């Protein structure tokens, strides 16, 4: 790109075509068809039930974007597409579009972006409305994407003595964080807290993981429900970013009260640097929250430190959950 | 990015946030506010009438995307943003989002992408419907983006002897191609053909260019209207890609019949290489047409050669309109 060029502008304005193409490709299982041996547009079309000219334009654009390689009219998957976009792969992630580009999310993102910027957050509760069904999509379709994050978080606690006996998973969603901790500590009992409609997904995942009676649920809002306890670990994964700093203190105070004296708070968040513009994913996540919540954001360490101190916690440790873009924040009661 | 990573997938699925942010920034004139001296989120918010926290998240994301630079809480424009996104700049292009990400285009792109791929084109006429108002948005908001392309196309004809006297601009839209040729040849008369609603925009642009009575209009569809003639040059800018190859032959035959014996056809298109996956913009444009027309595409030279031969033209010359991603295709009657 030359020094002065409209390309960046043009590509950003056309961003919705990227969303569109990946949605179409995953829904039609184009990547799976190619992995199964359909090599050209005619064969992929036959296998997916789509018109050859539709597949041609789609597969060429997927090649331009870097999802496919094309040689002499034949397409093949890149190594990343083979791992994450072939539906038969254990690491298949294609269905994240069913949450990240769900009709409700697209509506919030695109209908009036100047409106939510002007307003400093979504007009209305958006995705923070009680029992918003978008969280069922989240629990169902984002689980495979979050699994490596949950495993990395649990791995940070490996060897903890004494082994935690009771674990609370606040805003559990798919339940994968609690489930990863239950696997790490085979004697532990996990209580997953979320809307009842969402807990149905967590229960399925816990059953599939064979947790049996070690998995309990508590339904409702983390702001309202009595948490019980004492717990040895309270997990709060991807919860705080939906609210402003002052609002976050309330659930943290409740969590602290539900912790054993030697218990431990384990928060998972997108944590941008203090410059708020790096790394890219945690930094852009503040805009995602601006579009979909009245007051949420991606908190840098200074803000997380302040809210934890206000809730009676010690200064936390920040542990990057590599290779994911998220960070584990561990803190003990002061 | 490591060799195997879900980053490409995640960024593509989140493509709609790029569209959203640039739309918000241009509508609120954030770039202009920064160019006028508002440096931090508070000052930009004050100048644009937006909440500081909304501007904070937006400007940080714009920095992540490369539109802004941020140092110690202060934002400044990159050289490209200063040229193309400050509304006071003569090369301002920000309003292209009003066409490329218009509500109607977003609806076509995102509502059911698997549907138009399966169907091999839009279900229904989409943007090829007679008098579709989206073409008024096109004419109004894409003109500044197309101006360098029109100027480069006209420049290719500089010094042509004898100087063309009559020029027809088929599907003129904003009229900029005909206007650029009228400027190149001060004695030439230009006839712009398009829907009458769209010609209103072309007439405004021709008046602003001071063409006076040298600018004529002809309203209706290039498929139906009697073209008149003979013309020395027939322009057909960004028209053929809306139709399939067979359909394109009809208007080309009509254009040939309207040309003087030593006349010349001047087509402007996105022309991908025969591999259909390079260069990026012409290649991805086939997907844009898939989403918004029943049978349109981006034609490689082999297809353009075939349709021109079928319409009675000689093998054309392909002239890249650098630095734009478009190509001028010049052909004489056989």
XYZ file of C-alpha atoms in Angstrom:
668
model
C 0.000 0.000 0.000
C 1.475 3.440 -0.872
C 1.955 5.960 1.940
C -1.270 7.766 1.103
C -4.030 5.485 -0.119
C -7.773 4.992 0.307
C -7.318 1.200 0.602
C -7.616 1.015 4.388
C -10.844 3.035 4.218
C -12.284 0.938 1.403
C -11.416 -2.326 3.154
C -12.915 -1.174 6.456
C -16.142 0.024 4.809
C -16.367 -3.371 3.055
C -15.773 -5.244 6.340
C -19.318 -6.622 6.279
C -18.465 -8.671 3.187
C -15.881 -10.588 5.241
C -18.530 -11.444 7.820
C -20.923 -12.376 5.027
C -18.511 -14.726 3.242
C -17.378 -16.608 6.321
C -21.016 -16.999 7.436
C -21.993 -18.385 4.013
C -18.990 -20.715 3.855
C -19.590 -22.190 7.303
C -23.349 -22.527 6.850
C -22.821 -24.362 3.550
C -19.897 -26.349 5.023
C -17.664 -25.394 2.108
C -14.527 -26.103 4.149
C -15.747 -29.568 5.100
C -16.612 -30.321 1.466
C -13.093 -29.374 0.377
C -11.551 -31.431 3.205
C -13.645 -34.381 2.044
C -12.180 -34.149 -1.450
C -14.328 -31.715 -3.444
C -11.616 -29.689 -5.176
C -13.183 -27.392 -7.765
C -16.228 -25.134 -7.771
C -18.369 -27.709 -9.588
C -17.564 -30.499 -7.116
C -17.945 -28.242 -4.063
C -21.252 -26.988 -5.455
C -22.516 -30.524 -5.936
C -21.514 -31.557 -2.429
C -22.960 -28.469 -0.704
C -26.104 -28.170 -2.840
C -25.045 -24.729 -4.060
C -24.793 -23.223 -7.546
C -21.331 -23.553 -9.051
C -21.131 -19.820 -9.785
C -22.037 -19.008 -6.185
C -19.301 -21.311 -4.904
C -16.850 -19.905 -7.460
C -17.249 -16.327 -6.233
C -17.273 -17.407 -2.571
C -14.246 -19.721 -2.779
C -12.269 -17.112 -4.729
C -13.013 -14.505 -2.059
C -12.089 -17.003 0.689
C -8.804 -17.459 -1.176
C -8.249 -13.690 -1.334
C -8.865 -13.552 2.439
C -6.387 -16.357 3.120
C -8.735 -19.190 4.133
C -8.050 -21.292 1.019
C -5.242 -21.849 -1.444
C -6.068 -22.113 -5.142
C -3.980 -23.729 -7.856
C -5.271 -24.259 -11.364
C -8.951 -24.088 -10.395
C -8.498 -26.448 -7.414
C -8.970 -25.253 -3.840
C -7.398 -26.630 -0.689
C -7.605 -25.692 2.958
C -4.805 -23.799 4.683
C -3.489 -25.507 7.845
C -5.564 -23.145 10.022
C -8.736 -23.757 7.997
C -8.197 -27.528 8.287
C -7.997 -27.263 12.072
C -10.731 -24.688 12.733
C -13.182 -24.828 9.802
C -13.581 -28.478 8.834
C -16.667 -29.482 10.816
C -15.167 -32.917 11.467
C -12.174 -31.392 13.269
C -12.237 -31.610 17.098
C -11.135 -27.942 17.145
C -13.924 -26.768 14.749
C -14.825 -23.141 15.549
C -16.866 -22.155 12.506
C -20.109 -21.694 14.402
C -18.780 -18.701 16.363
C -20.489 -16.628 13.668
C -23.823 -17.768 15.130
C -23.045 -15.576 18.111
C -20.499 -12.982 16.915
C -22.526 -12.228 13.774
C -25.981 -13.256 15.036
C -28.827 -11.119 13.620
C -29.242 -9.389 16.991
C -25.534 -8.532 17.181
C -25.497 -7.279 13.564
C -28.503 -5.109 14.367
C -26.710 -3.560 17.358
C -23.435 -3.105 15.449
C -24.717 -1.699 12.176
C -28.105 -0.018 12.530
C -26.903 3.229 14.087
C -23.258 3.112 15.144
C -23.038 6.904 15.470
C -25.964 6.582 17.909
C -24.221 4.331 20.411
C -20.970 6.300 20.149
C -22.857 9.572 20.774
C -24.689 7.948 23.669
C -21.534 6.397 25.151
C -23.086 2.922 25.057
C -26.071 1.037 23.715
C -29.393 2.797 23.785
C -31.319 0.493 26.114
C -30.013 -2.615 27.875
C -29.087 -4.415 24.613
C -27.222 -7.600 25.537
C -27.409 -6.929 29.268
C -31.207 -7.313 29.376
C -32.321 -10.078 31.767
C -32.608 -13.434 30.008
C -31.524 -11.984 26.635
C -31.679 -15.080 24.394
C -28.410 -14.044 22.707
C -26.640 -15.628 25.711
C -28.023 -19.026 24.777
C -26.350 -18.572 21.366
C -23.237 -17.462 23.185
C -23.218 -20.524 25.440
C -23.911 -22.885 22.566
C -21.661 -21.527 19.813
C -18.766 -19.842 21.621
C -17.930 -22.832 23.825
C -15.328 -24.349 21.457
C -13.723 -20.934 21.073
C -13.503 -20.479 24.855
C -12.324 -24.013 25.674
C -8.580 -23.257 25.283
C -8.994 -20.155 27.468
C -10.753 -22.168 30.179
C -8.132 -24.914 30.067
C -5.286 -22.397 30.267
C -6.952 -20.697 33.240
C -7.421 -23.992 35.106
C -3.835 -25.021 34.303
C -2.562 -21.945 36.179
C -4.022 -23.456 39.370
C -2.463 -26.903 38.894
C -0.812 -28.172 42.065
C -2.630 -25.711 44.328
C -2.538 -26.968 47.964
C -4.884 -27.666 49.535
C -6.840 -28.664 46.424
C -9.968 -26.481 46.176
C -13.127 -28.285 47.293
C -15.818 -25.793 46.297
C -15.754 -23.609 43.220
C -18.301 -20.996 42.114
C -18.516 -20.068 38.399
C -20.254 -16.680 38.072
C -22.053 -16.025 34.749
C -21.005 -19.497 33.718
C -22.591 -19.445 30.233
C -21.404 -22.630 28.518
C -19.957 -23.699 31.875
C -16.547 -24.473 30.398
C -14.521 -22.552 32.974
C -16.043 -24.418 35.902
C -15.806 -27.677 33.981
C -12.085 -27.115 33.272
C -11.492 -26.480 36.994
C -13.526 -29.580 37.927
C -11.277 -31.614 35.635
C -8.169 -30.079 37.202
C -9.426 -30.920 40.708
C -11.256 -34.270 40.619
C -12.652 -33.906 44.139
C -14.009 -30.394 43.630
C -17.682 -29.468 43.379
C -18.560 -26.688 40.927
C -21.592 -24.392 41.190
C -22.485 -22.622 37.932
C -24.470 -19.390 38.221
C -26.372 -17.938 35.236
C -29.836 -17.392 33.778
C -31.708 -20.703 33.871
C -32.135 -20.722 30.070
C -28.360 -20.506 29.645
C -27.640 -23.082 32.363
C -29.358 -25.681 30.181
C -26.315 -25.488 27.890
C -23.867 -25.618 30.830
C -25.666 -28.699 32.195
C -25.310 -30.457 28.823
C -21.602 -29.663 28.734
C -21.106 -30.797 32.338
C -22.935 -34.050 31.629
C -20.797 -34.612 28.521
C -17.702 -34.037 30.701
C -19.015 -36.687 33.141
C -19.124 -34.360 36.147
C -22.312 -35.952 37.512
C -23.263 -34.657 40.958
C -20.087 -32.571 41.184
C -21.881 -29.998 39.000
C -24.534 -27.790 40.634
C -26.376 -24.772 39.305
C -27.708 -21.555 40.773
C -29.995 -19.524 38.546
C -30.495 -15.799 38.266
C -28.369 -12.667 38.155
C -25.012 -12.387 39.932
C -26.275 -9.030 41.218
C -29.329 -10.514 42.936
C -28.799 -14.159 43.877
C -27.413 -15.284 47.258
C -24.124 -16.913 46.327
C -23.800 -19.317 49.293
C -20.299 -20.505 50.079
C -17.713 -20.430 51.389
C -15.929 -21.252 48.140
C -12.222 -21.918 47.662
C -12.247 -20.356 44.201
C -14.728 -17.922 42.671
C -14.491 -17.754 38.868
C -15.736 -14.639 37.104
C -15.012 -15.223 33.423
C -15.936 -12.539 30.899
C -18.465 -10.893 33.168
C -17.057 -7.545 34.357
C -16.673 -6.061 30.860
C -20.457 -5.750 30.528
C -20.627 -3.034 33.226
C -18.947 0.174 34.272
C -16.250 0.241 36.924
C -18.509 1.336 39.781
C -21.104 -1.319 38.977
C -18.451 -4.064 38.956
C -17.610 -3.430 42.615
C -20.977 -4.846 43.797
C -20.587 -8.408 42.462
C -16.923 -8.383 43.535
C -17.951 -7.506 47.115
C -20.498 -10.360 47.008
C -17.864 -12.729 45.629
C -15.410 -11.731 48.370
C -18.050 -12.413 51.034
C -18.653 -15.860 49.526
C -14.932 -16.766 49.526
C -13.177 -18.754 52.238
C -10.528 -16.745 54.133
C -7.757 -18.382 52.102
C -9.916 -18.452 48.945
C -9.044 -16.965 45.627
C -10.784 -14.889 42.981
C -10.095 -15.874 39.350
C -11.287 -13.339 36.778
C -10.898 -13.775 33.027
C -11.018 -10.667 30.832
C -9.767 -8.952 27.715
C -7.153 -6.692 29.342
C -5.739 -3.976 27.097
C -2.548 -2.184 28.037
C -2.897 1.212 29.731
C -2.582 2.852 26.277
C -5.969 1.214 25.425
C -4.815 0.549 21.843
C -2.812 -2.663 22.329
C -2.903 -5.603 21.947
C -5.410 -5.340 19.057
C -8.123 -7.770 20.223
C -8.441 -6.620 23.854
C -8.293 -2.996 22.651
C -11.012 -3.342 19.982
C -13.176 -5.247 22.470
C -14.041 -1.943 24.164
C -15.883 -1.004 20.942
C -17.706 -4.352 20.916
C -18.955 -3.600 24.431
C -19.841 -0.014 23.476
C -22.149 -1.379 20.781
C -23.844 -4.023 22.886
C -24.019 -2.818 26.501
C -25.037 0.452 28.154
C -21.705 0.989 29.956
C -19.359 -1.978 29.451
C -15.754 -1.806 28.280
C -12.394 -3.579 28.291
C -10.654 -2.597 31.535
C -6.893 -1.946 31.670
C -5.031 -3.166 34.795
C -5.363 0.208 36.548
C -9.173 -0.005 36.469
C -9.243 -3.658 37.523
C -6.851 -2.881 40.392
C -9.118 -0.046 41.577
C -12.305 -2.102 41.544
C -10.645 -5.073 43.264
C -9.215 -2.791 45.968
C -12.651 -1.188 46.453
C -14.147 -4.679 46.926
C -11.552 -5.650 49.551
C -9.073 -7.628 47.451
C -5.285 -7.469 47.294
C -3.487 -6.245 44.189
C -3.996 -8.987 41.612
C -1.625 -11.004 39.465
C -2.093 -10.790 35.668
C -1.444 -14.051 33.833
C -1.751 -14.031 30.017
C -3.708 -17.078 28.800
C -1.558 -17.574 25.693
C -2.120 -18.259 22.860
C -5.569 -16.750 23.477
C -5.991 -12.946 23.707
C -7.399 -13.171 27.252
C -5.840 -12.652 30.682
C -6.371 -14.432 34.008
C -6.546 -12.058 36.970
C -5.958 -13.735 40.347
C -6.565 -11.999 43.644
C -6.971 -12.896 47.326
C -9.127 -11.147 49.923
C -7.129 -8.356 51.581
C 0.229 -14.898 13.781
C 1.400 -18.484 14.423
C 1.113 -21.019 11.583
C -2.129 -22.437 12.910
C -4.362 -19.852 14.534
C -8.045 -18.919 14.719
C -7.180 -15.206 14.335
C -8.074 -14.949 10.650
C -11.454 -16.559 11.342
C -12.147 -14.331 14.332
C -11.194 -11.173 12.435
C -13.346 -12.115 9.426
C -16.387 -12.919 11.596
C -15.907 -9.553 13.318
C -15.628 -7.732 9.954
C -18.925 -5.941 10.581
C -17.344 -4.029 13.473
C -14.903 -2.424 11.018
C -17.825 -1.231 8.885
C -19.605 -0.052 12.023
C -16.676 1.972 13.370
C -15.833 3.742 10.139
C -19.535 4.571 9.621
C -19.762 6.025 13.138
C -16.521 7.974 12.783
C -17.483 9.554 9.458
C -21.057 10.336 10.520
C -19.772 12.054 13.671
C -16.919 13.705 11.735
C -14.370 12.466 14.249
C -11.555 12.804 11.717
C -12.471 16.399 10.939
C -12.657 17.207 14.655
C -9.137 15.832 15.176
C -7.844 17.719 12.117
C -9.358 20.901 13.581
C -7.384 20.462 16.771
C -9.456 18.280 19.122
C -6.771 15.930 20.403
C -8.135 13.817 23.240
C -11.397 11.929 23.773
C -12.881 14.736 25.882
C -12.167 17.423 23.271
C -13.311 15.250 20.357
C -16.475 14.371 22.276
C -17.209 18.036 22.930
C -16.670 18.991 19.285
C -18.735 16.106 17.853
C -21.500 16.167 20.470
C -20.685 12.606 21.528
C -20.062 11.048 24.940
C -16.381 10.959 25.880
C -16.535 7.227 26.600
C -18.069 6.542 23.197
C -15.326 8.536 21.475
C -12.688 6.823 23.620
C -13.701 3.325 22.497
C -14.182 4.430 18.887
C -10.916 6.368 18.567
C -8.971 3.530 20.201
C -10.448 1.043 17.717
C -9.688 3.449 14.839
C -6.103 3.502 16.138
C -5.995 -0.313 16.237
C -7.224 -0.350 12.611
C -4.558 2.159 11.518
C -6.705 5.252 10.871
C -5.278 7.213 13.814
C -2.052 7.420 15.780
C -2.227 7.748 19.558
C 0.441 9.079 21.882
C -0.190 9.723 25.564
C -3.957 10.005 25.184
C -3.716 12.315 22.141
C -4.906 11.213 18.720
C -3.721 12.437 15.345
C -4.618 11.567 11.764
C -2.388 9.364 9.643
C -1.397 10.931 6.299
C -4.089 8.846 4.505
C -6.784 9.822 7.017
C -5.846 13.499 6.600
C -6.303 13.247 2.831
C -9.391 11.031 2.650
C -11.290 11.424 5.940
C -11.077 15.085 6.922
C -14.307 16.482 5.451
C -12.529 19.721 4.543
C -10.078 17.862 2.281
C -10.741 18.109 -1.475
C -10.099 14.344 -1.673
C -12.579 13.490 1.154
C -14.034 10.002 0.549
C -15.652 9.226 3.905
C -19.200 9.185 2.550
C -18.567 6.072 0.427
C -20.071 4.195 3.381
C -23.435 5.744 2.473
C -23.423 3.500 -0.591
C -21.043 0.601 0.211
C -22.598 0.076 3.632
C -26.067 1.511 2.959
C -28.899 -0.262 4.839
C -30.050 -1.910 1.589
C -26.536 -3.201 0.811
C -26.097 -4.471 4.391
C -29.409 -6.273 4.108
C -28.333 -7.993 0.878
C -24.881 -8.863 2.245
C -25.767 -10.126 5.695
C -29.340 -11.383 5.900
C -28.805 -14.739 4.206
C -25.390 -15.052 2.564
C -25.681 -18.830 2.248
C -28.900 -18.160 0.317
C -27.326 -16.099 -2.473
C -24.342 -18.435 -2.709
C -26.680 -21.448 -2.983
C -28.749 -19.591 -5.568
C -25.710 -18.425 -7.537
C -26.805 -14.790 -7.241
C -29.284 -12.576 -5.465
C -32.765 -13.930 -4.995
C -34.751 -11.364 -6.997
C -33.380 -8.438 -8.974
C -31.744 -6.794 -5.927
C -29.679 -3.837 -7.168
C -30.562 -4.445 -10.821
C -34.230 -3.608 -10.316
C -35.381 -0.707 -12.542
C -34.955 2.643 -10.791
C -33.537 1.032 -7.624
C -32.972 4.117 -5.407
C -29.637 2.658 -4.247
C -28.175 4.062 -7.505
C -28.967 7.573 -6.409
C -26.844 6.895 -3.296
C -24.213 5.437 -5.591
C -24.190 8.497 -7.835
C -24.128 10.895 -4.913
C -21.647 9.246 -2.549
C -19.288 7.260 -4.786
C -18.464 10.147 -7.127
C -15.358 11.326 -5.206
C -14.134 7.725 -5.056
C -14.572 7.279 -8.828
C -13.124 10.666 -9.839
C -9.476 9.465 -10.050
C -10.614 6.450 -12.113
C -12.531 8.689 -14.532
C -9.601 11.089 -14.845
C -7.149 8.252 -15.483
C -9.463 6.789 -18.149
C -9.827 10.136 -19.931
C -6.061 10.735 -19.732
C -5.496 7.534 -21.744
C -7.249 9.240 -24.677
C -5.207 12.458 -24.482
C -3.958 13.551 -27.892
C -6.413 11.368 -29.810
C -6.760 12.635 -33.422
C -9.208 13.608 -34.617
C -10.495 14.817 -31.249
C -13.791 13.029 -30.481
C -16.838 15.198 -31.077
C -19.633 13.060 -29.660
C -19.333 10.828 -26.604
C -21.970 8.540 -25.083
C -21.697 7.612 -21.379
C -23.762 4.460 -20.756
C -25.082 3.984 -17.198
C -23.468 7.286 -16.352
C -24.464 7.391 -12.660
C -22.656 10.398 -11.178
C -21.638 11.299 -14.750
C -17.967 11.668 -13.836
C -16.624 9.550 -16.687
C -18.358 11.602 -19.353
C -17.431 14.795 -17.517
C -13.740 13.785 -17.414
C -13.832 13.132 -21.180
C -15.596 16.446 -21.789
C -12.787 18.184 -19.903
C -10.176 16.285 -21.931
C -11.862 17.321 -25.180
C -13.238 20.863 -24.841
C -15.221 20.678 -28.089
C -16.879 17.350 -27.346
C -20.534 16.885 -26.520
C -21.356 14.204 -23.937
C -24.635 12.301 -23.689
C -25.216 10.614 -20.324
C -27.602 7.643 -20.245
C -29.160 6.402 -16.983
C -32.388 6.279 -14.974
C -33.816 9.781 -14.802
C -33.635 9.818 -10.979
C -29.892 9.138 -11.183
C -29.313 11.646 -14.004
C -30.349 14.411 -11.608
C -27.030 13.825 -9.814
C -25.079 13.694 -13.105
C -26.695 16.977 -14.195
C -25.589 18.635 -10.922
C -22.027 17.413 -11.431
C -21.984 18.523 -15.088
C -23.272 21.944 -14.109
C -20.605 22.214 -11.397
C -18.006 21.302 -14.041
C -19.368 24.106 -16.268
C -20.235 21.844 -19.193
C -23.360 23.818 -20.055
C -25.007 22.693 -23.273
C -22.170 20.238 -23.995
C -23.892 17.866 -21.522
C -27.022 16.021 -22.711
C -28.984 13.233 -21.065
C -30.921 10.207 -22.265
C -33.058 8.453 -19.685
C -33.955 4.794 -19.311
C -32.213 1.434 -19.494
C -29.241 0.768 -21.784
C -31.104 -2.402 -22.806
C -34.186 -0.544 -24.040
C -33.359 3.014 -25.084
C -32.417 4.013 -28.655
C -28.833 5.217 -28.289
C -28.698 7.585 -31.287
C -25.254 8.328 -32.651
C -22.930 7.973 -34.342
C -20.561 8.540 -31.422
C -16.789 8.758 -31.531
C -16.432 7.187 -28.095
C -18.919 5.064 -26.177
C -18.104 4.843 -22.466
C -19.426 1.877 -20.507
C -18.056 2.339 -16.985
C -18.883 -0.249 -14.311
C -21.927 -1.565 -16.125
C -21.138 -5.041 -17.492
C -20.372 -6.582 -14.085
C -24.073 -6.441 -13.153
C -25.003 -9.092 -15.754
C -23.903 -12.485 -17.030
C -21.693 -12.836 -20.076
C -24.512 -13.630 -22.529
C -26.597 -10.684 -21.333
C -23.658 -8.297 -21.778
C -23.508 -8.976 -25.523
C -26.829 -7.154 -26.154
C -25.785 -3.688 -24.943
C -22.371 -4.149 -26.583
C -24.069 -4.850 -29.942
C -26.175 -1.726 -29.466
C -23.100 0.303 -28.571
C -21.273 -0.955 -31.655
C -24.197 0.059 -33.863
C -24.110 3.540 -32.303
C -20.357 3.981 -32.883
C -18.820 5.773 -35.867
C -16.770 3.472 -38.150
C -13.539 4.746 -36.592
C -15.139 5.058 -33.152
C -13.933 3.464 -30.002
C -15.487 1.587 -27.087
C -14.110 2.446 -23.625
C -15.167 0.054 -20.872
C -14.134 0.402 -17.220
C -14.284 -2.697 -15.011
C -12.762 -4.568 -12.130
C -10.733 -7.100 -14.139
C -9.317 -9.988 -12.115
C -6.548 -12.136 -13.529
C -7.566 -15.448 -15.100
C -6.912 -17.168 -11.723
C -9.888 -15.118 -10.372
C -8.093 -14.645 -7.031
C -5.823 -11.690 -7.864
C -5.500 -8.749 -7.518
C -7.516 -8.732 -4.255
C -10.069 -5.988 -4.974
C -11.105 -7.062 -8.509
C -11.220 -10.697 -7.308
C -13.400 -10.036 -4.245
C -15.698 -7.877 -6.365
C -17.216 -11.048 -7.868
C -18.610 -11.794 -4.382
C -19.996 -8.243 -4.103
C -21.877 -8.807 -7.370
C -23.022 -12.275 -6.235
C -24.678 -10.668 -3.219
C -26.359 -7.818 -5.041
C -27.259 -8.967 -8.584
C -28.906 -12.088 -10.006
C -26.001 -12.997 -12.310
C -23.280 -10.336 -12.227
C -19.593 -10.942 -11.640
C -16.069 -9.581 -12.214
C -15.005 -10.745 -15.689
C -11.426 -11.833 -16.416
C -9.948 -10.805 -19.806
C -10.949 -14.116 -21.464
C -14.650 -13.452 -20.779
C -14.451 -9.797 -21.833
C -12.660 -10.835 -25.039
C -15.421 -13.360 -25.807
C -18.290 -10.949 -25.298
C -16.582 -8.181 -27.279
C -15.887 -10.589 -30.156
C -19.520 -11.763 -30.071
C -20.645 -8.136 -30.344
C -18.401 -7.452 -33.356
C -15.402 -5.807 -31.708
C -11.686 -6.416 -32.155
C -9.569 -7.880 -29.361
C -9.325 -5.103 -26.760
C -6.409 -3.418 -25.028
C -6.291 -3.606 -21.215
C -4.978 -0.456 -19.539
C -4.660 -0.460 -15.722
C -6.024 2.769 -14.251
C -3.360 2.977 -11.540
C -3.378 3.715 -8.652
C -7.031 2.641 -8.697
C -7.942 -1.073 -8.818
C -9.855 -0.672 -12.095
C -8.938 -1.335 -15.725
C -9.784 0.520 -18.932
C -10.708 -1.791 -21.801
C -10.467 -0.173 -25.230
C -11.805 -1.802 -28.381
C -12.666 -0.827 -31.972
C -15.408 -2.268 -34.162
C -14.059 -5.276 -36.121
